[in-house]
Amino acid sequence: MDFSLWIRGLTALIQPSTIGWLILSSVIGYITGALPGMGAALTISLLIPITYYLDPAVALIIMGTIFTICVYGGSLSAILLNVPGTAGSAATCMDGYMMAKNGQAKTALGISTGASFIGSIGSTILLVVGAQVLLKPMLALGSSEYFWITVLGLTIIASLSDTGMVKGFIGGCIGLLLSFVGQELVTGTYRYTFGSLYLISGLELVAIIIGFFGVSEVIGMMVGKEISISKVNKLSGSVWEGMILPFKYLGATIKSFIIGFLVGVMPGVGYSISTWLAYNEVKRTSKHPEDFGKGSVEGVIAPEVSNNSTVGGSLLPTLLLGIPGSDTAAVILAGMIAHGIMPGPQLLSQRADLVYTFFIGLLVAGFFIIIMGLAVLPFAAKVTVMPLGIVAPIVTILCFAGALSINVSVNDVVVVVLTGILGYVMKKLDYPIVTVVLGFVLGPIMEENMNRAMLAVGGSIKGLFVSPLSWIFIILVIASVGQSIYRQLKNKNKKEALV
Amino acid sequence: MSKKSKAVSSQHELYFAAFVTILGLVALVMAFGFSPRARILPIPVTLLLTIMGLVQFWNSWKQMTFEKSNKDTGISANATVPFYRNPLLMTIICILIYPLLLKFLGFIVSSLLAMVYLMRLRGVKSWFTTSVFSIITPILVYYLFNVIGGTNFPKGPWGF
Amino acid sequence: MKGFFKKGLLLILVGLLIFSLSGCGQNSGATNDKKEENQSSEGAVNYPTKPITIVVPYNPGGGVDTSTRTIQPFLQDALGQPVVVENRPGGGMSVGYNYVAGAKPDGYTFMAAPIPTMIFTDLTLPNLKAKFNEFKPVASWVNDDCSPLVVRADSPYKTLKDFVEAAKSKTMKLGLSGGAYSTDHMTYAMLSEVTGVKFNLVPYGSSGEALAALEGGHVDAILASLVTAITAQDAGQAKILAVSKNERLSIAPDIPTFKEQGYDVVIEFHIGLFAPPNTPDDIVKIMADKLVQAASSEEFRNRVKEVKSPAGEPMTQEEWSKYCQDEYNRWKEMVNILEKHPLG
């Protein structure tokens, strides 16, 4: 590594206008991240025309900063209101919101700050150091491997079903069923569209998430007797305290970091999946798996580290191959090309100055996470002790606005309302609604890759088994299923022994 | 497996299981109409949904007959409240009407109405608090999404 | 209760202040543009007198959106009125299509749409509010785009002929960057039709995914977006065997076409503006002239060179209308070959 490049990158950064843009894009990224519906992809694509008038290095810094901070901002609304700001924060709702309910909103927000900081700084460093080494093996993964990885992801349903496998399976199947709606990629068949043009492009992930997490919770807030989101009406803990926790649970942090980064490098798969994989892995290996879903510290660390490390991971193939690792990376790629920065293996040698400015910008954005966190969070956490009579209606409007911002379509609002009601009913009846979201996220990726693997060998099911690499994942799937059956049986025996 | 401390009877479980079964069955029948490659996944998934629905139906049926002998459902307590005071029902009606209003009144006005109604429903007594929050929130949200997000929320006949 | 209320109010006020400041920053741009008003009083109609909306029927960040946002500032200068780009994605492009079909035909709403995708939409989708022919073609500003056939840089196939001959003896895996009824589907169907070769097709969700599969050795060749392919070729990772244009590309004249190598596969992509049905002709004419003026300006030409946009020369209203009509007639006959060569 050339040290002078870092110095040059740093001097390019230390200019009043560059720092000004850095601050401004952090603030914009944080707000658009925290607001449901608006994500990094949308924000960056709207800002690209403005960056035309700026230096390419500054443009790169703006895009990188917004990407990083947006993902972090999404956790703010996930923890405080159970409305994930971006798809990468859906898993954070699980334990983050529970902590807020227990009056530990400040701690939970602190954890998310510390974890996002580690995820983003770590992934930037790994991006610089391990770029060339990691790329080739990741590209070796083909459709059949992707298929088995998503099947592995679906086995998480079993471990998320604390109230019984049957209910978990029903949730997962409903999620998959919802994901089938729309025009199928390979055949062009319309599935469950009922002649509606709106349904042809399928249901929006963001609408499903806002509905199942946000609106279902709002209904609960309206009906319940609680005074505020926090049941104890007093805020315990502090942001500082929370920020240190990811360092204490270093095992969970490192595992989530690696999972997040590797999933990020895979094209077409993003943080809407890596967070769940990390959550499951940390839960599986935790000393206290029973605390998950009730406000576990590790349960917040896992998705928060992994969503930010996915960001770094997805930039790797973007910069080195011009292959975007996620939808936001695709927009960044478009922005780079618009500035005449051609991605590819030659980028590191030919435009090294630019790349290192970008890396330094990403590192600084990591530190901005902490600054933003300390500046905003202690006040934001007070939302959880505000009267629900005020909070619940505001969250309702935010959910509707988030749904509208996807396509400016009233139909999306209808979807959000209906899934919200369904989610509320399921929650009341002890169905684990996360399994619905998981099924919805994994369904299309599973089906598309299944079709690709089969079509590549002329349409036969053999395509799923021919690659030797995929057998690694098949074995992992069998192991995962076996483990949950074993655990289920053990629990049953225990219960019977108690009775 | 879970504690049934909430006022949810197995009767509701039964209804929902029936809903799931019918949903699965209808989706299964429809799936047979898709072209062969498009139904590889939908058929097993909807079949599984139907079967699991039936299993759940059976479980709750057993549970219900058990509860009937114990004679306790928490539901009858709500029966004395008139429907317009039932917060669950009225919240659901409110959020169902909202998308309809959106088309005619635009984002700001329909959000304002929804907020006023929901705040009163959730027991905010002061009209001052109600009006301040229900005026400021929609305007602020509208402003945030339209200025920063560049989106274009539905407008009413009066231009906002 | 009072405390919460006060703090909440304070927070909201501070928030409002910040955003009104940021709002000012954006608005000042618009007022600058308004200074150049009153240039447009050509002929009898006084048009335009207020901001114009261009509907993009896709999400922000896609090809059509990027191209529209690239021309937007230049069109704004030419018209002397603000031009607002509005994304109305969904249902392929049918949501935006229907929205514009039902829009007021007063010359203040247009759609930026790609040809032939818009024609495919008309030919394959039910429930559309207007036929393709009812829209009024304005003019086009992206005219140098088409579908490239890409192989790895270290591929044994150096020419299209090598590839096709090899494909006759062994079944090749061909990656597409779109699904059924996409333009890639059409390119493949035409290729299969003229060569008589069957491929094992592997449809991907985007050009990036298709390129990744190519790099990883999971497919032998791909059809991808032109910009993706040229970027990959410049980086030394891929080689373009042929492009589906009628003549050679002006941005990459060294790449041969399918046609000159003896395979009649011609499918070109254009992006132009369409006015809602029944828009008055004189208004369409003014808009068309201004668009051509904007797309011919020196600054725009430099801009597209920088961003590697496959813009080419603009088409005037007459050229564009004729082109759209010819293409419509051609595809109406050809669309059934999609059914003959399904993806799966």
Coordinates of N, CA, C and O in Angstrom, one line a residue, chain C residues 118-214:
Chain C
M118 N -41.6 0.9 -25.3 CA -43.0 1.4 -25.3 C -43.9 0.7 -26.3 O -45.1 0.5 -26.0
I119 N -43.3 0.3 -27.4 CA -44.1 -0.4 -28.4 C -44.4 -1.8 -27.9 O -45.6 -2.3 -28.0
F120 N -43.4 -2.5 -27.2 CA -43.7 -3.8 -26.7 C -44.8 -3.7 -25.6 O -45.6 -4.6 -25.5
T121 N -44.7 -2.6 -24.8 CA -45.7 -2.4 -23.8 C -47.1 -2.4 -24.4 O -48.1 -3.1 -23.9
D122 N -47.2 -1.6 -25.5 CA -48.5 -1.5 -26.2 C -48.9 -2.9 -26.7 O -50.1 -3.3 -26.7
L123 N -48.0 -3.7 -27.3 CA -48.3 -4.9 -28.0 C -48.6 -6.1 -27.0 O -49.3 -7.0 -27.4
T124 N -48.0 -6.0 -25.8 CA -48.2 -7.2 -24.9 C -49.0 -7.0 -23.7 O -49.4 -7.9 -23.0
L125 N -49.3 -5.7 -23.3 CA -50.1 -5.5 -22.1 C -51.6 -5.2 -22.3 O -51.9 -4.5 -23.2
P126 N -52.4 -5.8 -21.5 CA -53.8 -5.4 -21.5 C -54.1 -4.1 -20.7 O -53.2 -3.6 -20.1
N127 N -55.3 -3.6 -20.8 CA -55.7 -2.5 -19.9 C -54.9 -1.2 -20.0 O -54.7 -0.5 -19.1
L128 N -54.5 -0.9 -21.2 CA -53.8 0.4 -21.3 C -54.8 1.5 -21.8 O -55.8 1.2 -22.5
K129 N -54.6 2.7 -21.3 CA -55.6 3.7 -21.5 C -55.5 4.3 -22.9 O -56.4 5.0 -23.3
A130 N -54.4 4.1 -23.6 CA -54.3 4.7 -24.9 C -53.4 3.8 -25.8 O -52.5 3.1 -25.2
K131 N -53.6 3.8 -27.1 CA -52.8 3.0 -28.0 C -51.5 3.8 -28.2 O -51.5 5.0 -28.0
F132 N -50.4 3.1 -28.6 CA -49.2 3.7 -28.8 C -49.3 4.8 -29.9 O -48.8 5.9 -29.7
N133 N -50.1 4.6 -30.9 CA -50.3 5.5 -32.0 C -51.0 6.8 -31.6 O -50.9 7.8 -32.3
E134 N -51.7 6.8 -30.5 CA -52.4 8.0 -30.1 C -51.5 9.0 -29.4 O -51.8 10.2 -29.4
F135 N -50.4 8.5 -28.8 CA -49.4 9.5 -28.3 C -48.8 10.3 -29.4 O -48.7 9.8 -30.5
K136 N -48.4 11.5 -29.1 CA -47.8 12.3 -30.2 C -46.3 12.3 -30.0 O -45.8 12.9 -29.0
P137 N -45.5 11.7 -30.9 CA -44.1 11.8 -30.7 C -43.5 13.2 -30.9 O -44.0 13.9 -31.7
V138 N -42.7 13.6 -30.0 CA -42.1 15.0 -30.0 C -40.8 15.0 -30.7 O -40.7 15.5 -31.9
A139 N -39.8 14.5 -30.1 CA -38.4 14.4 -30.7 C -37.6 13.5 -29.8 O -38.1 13.1 -28.7
S140 N -36.4 13.1 -30.3 CA -35.7 12.2 -29.4 C -34.3 12.7 -29.3 O -33.8 13.4 -30.1
W141 N -33.6 12.3 -28.2 CA -32.3 12.8 -27.9 C -31.3 11.7 -27.6 O -30.1 12.0 -27.4
V142 N -31.7 10.5 -27.4 CA -30.8 9.4 -27.3 C -31.0 8.4 -28.4 O -32.0 7.8 -28.5
N143 N -30.0 8.3 -29.3 CA -30.2 7.6 -30.6 C -29.1 6.7 -31.0 O -29.0 6.3 -32.1
D144 N -28.2 6.5 -30.0 CA -27.0 5.7 -30.4 C -26.8 4.5 -29.5 O -25.7 4.0 -29.2
D145 N -28.0 3.9 -29.1 CA -27.9 2.8 -28.1 C -28.5 1.5 -28.8 O -29.3 1.6 -29.7
C146 N -27.9 0.4 -28.3 CA -28.4 -0.9 -28.9 C -27.9 -2.0 -28.0 O -27.4 -1.7 -26.9
S147 N -28.1 -3.2 -28.4 CA -27.8 -4.4 -27.6 C -26.5 -5.0 -28.0 O -26.3 -5.3 -29.2
P148 N -25.5 -5.1 -27.1 CA -24.2 -5.8 -27.5 C -24.2 -7.2 -27.1 O -24.7 -7.6 -26.0
L149 N -23.5 -8.1 -27.9 CA -23.2 -9.4 -27.5 C -21.8 -9.5 -26.9 O -20.8 -9.1 -27.6
V150 N -21.7 -9.9 -25.6 CA -20.4 -9.7 -24.9 C -19.9 -11.1 -24.5 O -20.6 -11.9 -24.0
V151 N -18.6 -11.3 -24.6 CA -17.9 -12.5 -24.1 C -16.8 -12.0 -23.2 O -16.4 -10.9 -23.2
R152 N -16.2 -13.0 -22.4 CA -15.1 -12.6 -21.6 C -13.9 -12.2 -22.5 O -13.8 -12.7 -23.6
A153 N -13.0 -11.4 -21.9 CA -11.8 -11.0 -22.6 C -11.0 -12.2 -23.1 O -10.3 -12.2 -24.1
D154 N -10.9 -13.2 -22.2 CA -10.1 -14.4 -22.5 C -10.8 -15.5 -23.2 O -10.4 -16.6 -23.3
S155 N -12.0 -15.1 -23.8 CA -12.8 -16.1 -24.5 C -12.1 -16.6 -25.8 O -11.5 -15.8 -26.4
P156 N -12.3 -17.9 -26.1 CA -11.7 -18.4 -27.3 C -12.4 -17.8 -28.6 O -11.9 -18.0 -29.7
Y157 N -13.6 -17.2 -28.4 CA -14.3 -16.7 -29.6 C -13.9 -15.3 -29.9 O -14.2 -14.4 -29.1
K158 N -13.3 -15.1 -31.0 CA -12.8 -13.7 -31.3 C -13.8 -12.9 -32.2 O -13.8 -11.7 -32.2
T159 N -14.6 -13.7 -33.0 CA -15.6 -13.0 -33.8 C -17.0 -13.6 -33.6 O -17.1 -14.7 -33.0
L160 N -18.0 -12.9 -34.1 CA -19.3 -13.4 -33.9 C -19.5 -14.7 -34.7 O -20.1 -15.6 -34.2
K161 N -18.8 -14.9 -35.8 CA -18.9 -16.1 -36.6 C -18.3 -17.3 -35.8 O -19.0 -18.3 -35.8
D162 N -17.1 -17.1 -35.2 CA -16.6 -18.1 -34.3 C -17.6 -18.6 -33.3 O -17.9 -19.8 -33.1
F163 N -18.3 -17.6 -32.7 CA -19.2 -17.9 -31.6 C -20.4 -18.7 -32.2 O -20.8 -19.7 -31.6
V164 N -21.0 -18.2 -33.3 CA -22.2 -18.9 -33.8 C -21.9 -20.3 -34.3 O -22.6 -21.2 -34.0
E165 N -20.7 -20.4 -34.9 CA -20.3 -21.8 -35.4 C -20.1 -22.7 -34.2 O -20.6 -23.9 -34.3
A166 N -19.4 -22.2 -33.2 CA -19.2 -23.1 -32.0 C -20.5 -23.4 -31.4 O -20.7 -24.6 -30.9
A167 N -21.5 -22.5 -31.4 CA -22.8 -22.7 -30.7 C -23.6 -23.8 -31.5 O -24.5 -24.4 -30.9
K168 N -23.2 -24.0 -32.7 CA -24.0 -25.0 -33.5 C -23.6 -26.4 -33.0 O -24.4 -27.3 -33.1
S169 N -22.4 -26.6 -32.6 CA -21.9 -27.9 -32.2 C -22.1 -28.2 -30.7 O -22.4 -29.3 -30.3
K170 N -22.0 -27.1 -29.9 CA -22.3 -27.3 -28.4 C -23.3 -26.3 -27.9 O -23.2 -25.1 -28.4
T171 N -24.1 -26.6 -27.0 CA -25.1 -25.7 -26.5 C -24.4 -24.7 -25.6 O -23.8 -25.0 -24.6
M172 N -24.5 -23.4 -25.9 CA -23.9 -22.3 -25.2 C -24.9 -21.8 -24.1 O -26.1 -21.8 -24.4
K173 N -24.3 -21.3 -23.0 CA -25.2 -20.6 -22.1 C -25.1 -19.1 -22.4 O -24.1 -18.5 -22.4
L174 N -26.3 -18.5 -22.6 CA -26.4 -17.1 -22.9 C -27.1 -16.4 -21.8 O -28.3 -16.7 -21.5
G175 N -26.4 -15.4 -21.2 CA -27.0 -14.7 -20.1 C -27.7 -13.4 -20.7 O -27.2 -12.8 -21.5
L176 N -29.0 -13.2 -20.1 CA -29.7 -12.0 -20.5 C -29.8 -11.0 -19.3 O -29.8 -11.5 -18.2
S177 N -29.9 -9.7 -19.6 CA -30.0 -8.8 -18.4 C -31.5 -8.4 -18.2 O -31.7 -7.5 -17.5
G178 N -32.4 -9.2 -18.8 CA -33.8 -8.9 -18.5 C -34.6 -10.2 -18.7 O -34.0 -11.2 -19.2
G179 N -35.9 -10.2 -18.4 CA -36.7 -11.4 -18.4 C -37.5 -11.4 -19.7 O -37.2 -10.8 -20.7
A180 N -38.7 -12.1 -19.6 CA -39.6 -12.3 -20.7 C -40.1 -11.0 -21.2 O -40.4 -10.1 -20.4
Y181 N -40.2 -10.8 -22.5 CA -40.7 -9.6 -23.2 C -39.8 -8.4 -23.0 O -40.2 -7.3 -23.3
S182 N -38.6 -8.6 -22.5 CA -37.6 -7.5 -22.4 C -37.0 -7.3 -23.8 O -37.1 -8.2 -24.7
T183 N -36.2 -6.3 -24.0 CA -35.6 -6.1 -25.3 C -34.5 -7.1 -25.5 O -34.2 -7.5 -26.6
D184 N -33.9 -7.6 -24.4 CA -32.9 -8.7 -24.6 C -33.5 -10.0 -25.1 O -32.9 -10.7 -25.8
H185 N -34.7 -10.2 -24.6 CA -35.5 -11.4 -25.1 C -35.6 -11.2 -26.6 O -35.4 -12.2 -27.3
M186 N -36.0 -10.0 -27.1 CA -36.2 -9.8 -28.5 C -34.9 -10.0 -29.3 O -34.9 -10.7 -30.3
T187 N -33.8 -9.5 -28.7 CA -32.5 -9.6 -29.4 C -32.2 -11.1 -29.6 O -31.8 -11.6 -30.6
Y188 N -32.3 -11.9 -28.5 CA -32.1 -13.3 -28.5 C -33.0 -14.0 -29.5 O -32.5 -14.8 -30.3
A189 N -34.3 -13.7 -29.5 CA -35.2 -14.3 -30.4 C -34.8 -14.1 -31.9 O -34.8 -15.0 -32.7
M190 N -34.4 -12.8 -32.2 CA -34.0 -12.5 -33.5 C -32.7 -13.3 -33.9 O -32.6 -13.8 -35.0
L191 N -31.7 -13.3 -33.0 CA -30.5 -14.0 -33.2 C -30.7 -15.5 -33.5 O -30.2 -16.1 -34.4
S192 N -31.6 -16.1 -32.6 CA -32.0 -17.5 -32.8 C -32.7 -17.8 -34.1 O -32.4 -18.8 -34.7
E193 N -33.5 -16.8 -34.5 CA -34.3 -16.9 -35.7 C -33.4 -16.9 -36.9 O -33.5 -17.8 -37.8
V194 N -32.4 -16.0 -37.0 CA -31.5 -15.9 -38.2 C -30.5 -17.0 -38.2 O -30.0 -17.4 -39.3
T195 N -30.0 -17.4 -37.1 CA -28.9 -18.4 -37.1 C -29.4 -19.9 -36.9 O -28.7 -20.8 -37.3
G196 N -30.6 -20.0 -36.4 CA -31.2 -21.3 -36.2 C -30.5 -22.0 -35.0 O -30.7 -23.2 -34.8
V197 N -29.8 -21.3 -34.2 CA -29.1 -21.9 -33.0 C -29.9 -21.7 -31.8 O -30.5 -20.7 -31.5
K198 N -30.0 -22.8 -31.0 CA -30.7 -22.8 -29.7 C -29.6 -22.5 -28.6 O -28.5 -23.1 -28.6
F199 N -29.9 -21.7 -27.7 CA -29.1 -21.4 -26.5 C -29.8 -21.9 -25.2 O -31.0 -22.0 -25.2
N200 N -29.0 -22.2 -24.2 CA -29.5 -22.3 -22.9 C -29.6 -20.9 -22.3 O -28.5 -20.3 -22.0
L201 N -30.8 -20.4 -22.1 CA -30.9 -19.0 -21.7 C -30.9 -18.8 -20.2 O -31.5 -19.6 -19.5
V202 N -30.2 -17.9 -19.7 CA -30.1 -17.6 -18.2 C -30.5 -16.1 -18.0 O -29.6 -15.3 -18.1
P203 N -31.7 -15.8 -17.7 CA -32.1 -14.4 -17.5 C -31.7 -13.9 -16.1 O -31.9 -14.5 -15.1
Y204 N -31.1 -12.7 -16.1 CA -30.7 -12.1 -14.9 C -31.5 -10.8 -14.7 O -32.2 -10.3 -15.6
G205 N -31.5 -10.3 -13.5 CA -32.3 -9.1 -13.1 C -31.7 -7.8 -13.7 O -32.5 -6.8 -13.8
S206 N -30.4 -7.7 -13.9 CA -29.8 -6.5 -14.3 C -28.5 -6.8 -15.1 O -28.0 -7.9 -15.1
S207 N -28.0 -5.8 -15.8 CA -26.8 -5.9 -16.5 C -25.6 -6.3 -15.6 O -24.8 -7.1 -16.0
G208 N -25.6 -5.7 -14.4 CA -24.5 -5.9 -13.5 C -24.5 -7.4 -13.1 O -23.4 -8.0 -13.1
E209 N -25.6 -8.0 -12.8 CA -25.7 -9.4 -12.4 C -25.2 -10.3 -13.6 O -24.5 -11.3 -13.4
A210 N -25.7 -9.9 -14.8 CA -25.3 -10.7 -15.9 C -23.8 -10.6 -16.1 O -23.1 -11.7 -16.4
L211 N -23.2 -9.4 -16.0 CA -21.8 -9.3 -16.1 C -21.0 -10.1 -15.1 O -20.0 -10.7 -15.4
A212 N -21.5 -10.1 -13.8 CA -20.9 -10.9 -12.8 C -20.9 -12.4 -13.1 O -19.9 -13.1 -12.9
A213 N -22.0 -12.9 -13.7 CA -22.1 -14.3 -14.1 C -21.1 -14.6 -15.2 O -20.5 -15.6 -15.3
L214 N -20.9 -13.6 -16.1 CA -20.0 -13.8 -17.2 C -18.5 -13.9 -16.7 O -17.8 -14.7 -17.0

